[in-house]
Amino acid sequence: YQRRVRGEFMEYPNALRFDLTPAQIAELTDKIIQTSKATLDKIAAVTEPTFENTVEALANESAEFSIQYSIVYFPSHVSTSKEIREASTASKTKLDHYDIEKQAREDLYNVVCKYKEKGEKLVGEKARLLEKILQNFERNGLGLPADKKQKLKLVKTKISELRTKFQQNLNEDVTYLTFTESDLEGLSQDFLNSLTKTDDKYQVTLKYPELFPVLQKAKIEETRKRMTIASLSKCQHNNIPLLEEIVELRKEEASLLGYESHADYMLEIRMAKNPKRVFDFLNDLIEKLLEPGKQELKQLLE
């Protein structure tokens, strides 16, 4: 990929690593935090703020942190070693906690505000970057009373932990369905040979390399139906309680920040800007597509 530094493009190789041990993941995680903290401490200590030593420096730190974060978290999705996946997930949790801390640093917010007060005329991407950095600080509780700020930090931390657990449950799921060879009519012999077979039945997991071929190529409707239902209900017993708690915490997060709902909070920085525009758009689509949809359904049923 390419990364822009001081106006020039520099080539970097693919940074993803597939050779990290659990110990190396833990060590690299600590190093990422130490490096980030040192960089941010330097920015916060600036006495004569400029665009380059505050706004641009924060943007560069954020970009570098994101790259390093991906290196240690990616193995949780792809490694065949449970120990490595667990180390990677633990790394994500630690980095998420640190990220919540750094997004709520008052000293960094103050130094950016101090630069803004200079009134330098910015245009284009520079003006937008300053606006977005300040907005991000405020959306993470800067400007709130101390008690609400601390409460928001706890809520965000809990949401992060629950989201990580939710994804970990999906990553570690080992559910499989069994089918006869006739049930899997339409699938290639190579695909069948790749499956675990017990007592003349094939075990098909809900992992994408097995799920998608069955949904796309199996000729038996009941086979596709069973796989679809199993996939859509994967981890429901473990993840539904997590999701319900996340929903409640997101409502609390939005309320602490002064928004009517989580939707208002999320849409503020997106194209729609507010829930009303979303509902107006969807209702308009319903009116236009309802009749054509009925006609298409009629054709399918025939």
CSV table of C-alpha atoms in Angstrom, one decimal, residues 39-55 57 107-108 110-112 114-115 118:
chain,number,residue,atom,x,y,z
A,39,THR,CA,4.2,10.2,20.4
A,40,LEU,CA,1.1,11.6,21.9
A,41,ASP,CA,2.9,12.9,25.0
A,42,LYS,CA,5.2,14.8,22.7
A,43,ILE,CA,2.3,16.4,20.9
A,44,ALA,CA,0.6,17.3,24.1
A,45,ALA,CA,3.7,19.0,25.3
A,46,VAL,CA,3.8,21.4,22.4
A,47,THR,CA,3.9,25.0,23.5
A,48,GLU,CA,3.7,26.7,20.1
A,49,PRO,CA,1.1,24.7,18.2
A,50,THR,CA,1.2,24.6,14.4
A,51,PHE,CA,-0.9,22.5,12.0
A,52,GLU,CA,2.1,20.2,11.5
A,53,ASN,CA,2.9,19.5,15.1
A,54,THR,CA,-0.7,19.1,16.3
A,55,VAL,CA,-3.3,18.2,13.7
A,57,ALA,CA,0.9,14.8,13.9
A,107,ASP,CA,-4.2,17.5,27.1
A,108,LEU,CA,-4.4,16.5,23.4
A,110,ASN,CA,-6.5,21.3,24.6
A,111,VAL,CA,-3.4,21.6,22.4
A,112,VAL,CA,-5.6,21.2,19.3
A,114,LYS,CA,-5.1,26.1,21.3
A,115,TYR,CA,-4.0,25.8,17.7
A,118,LYS,CA,-4.7,31.0,16.5
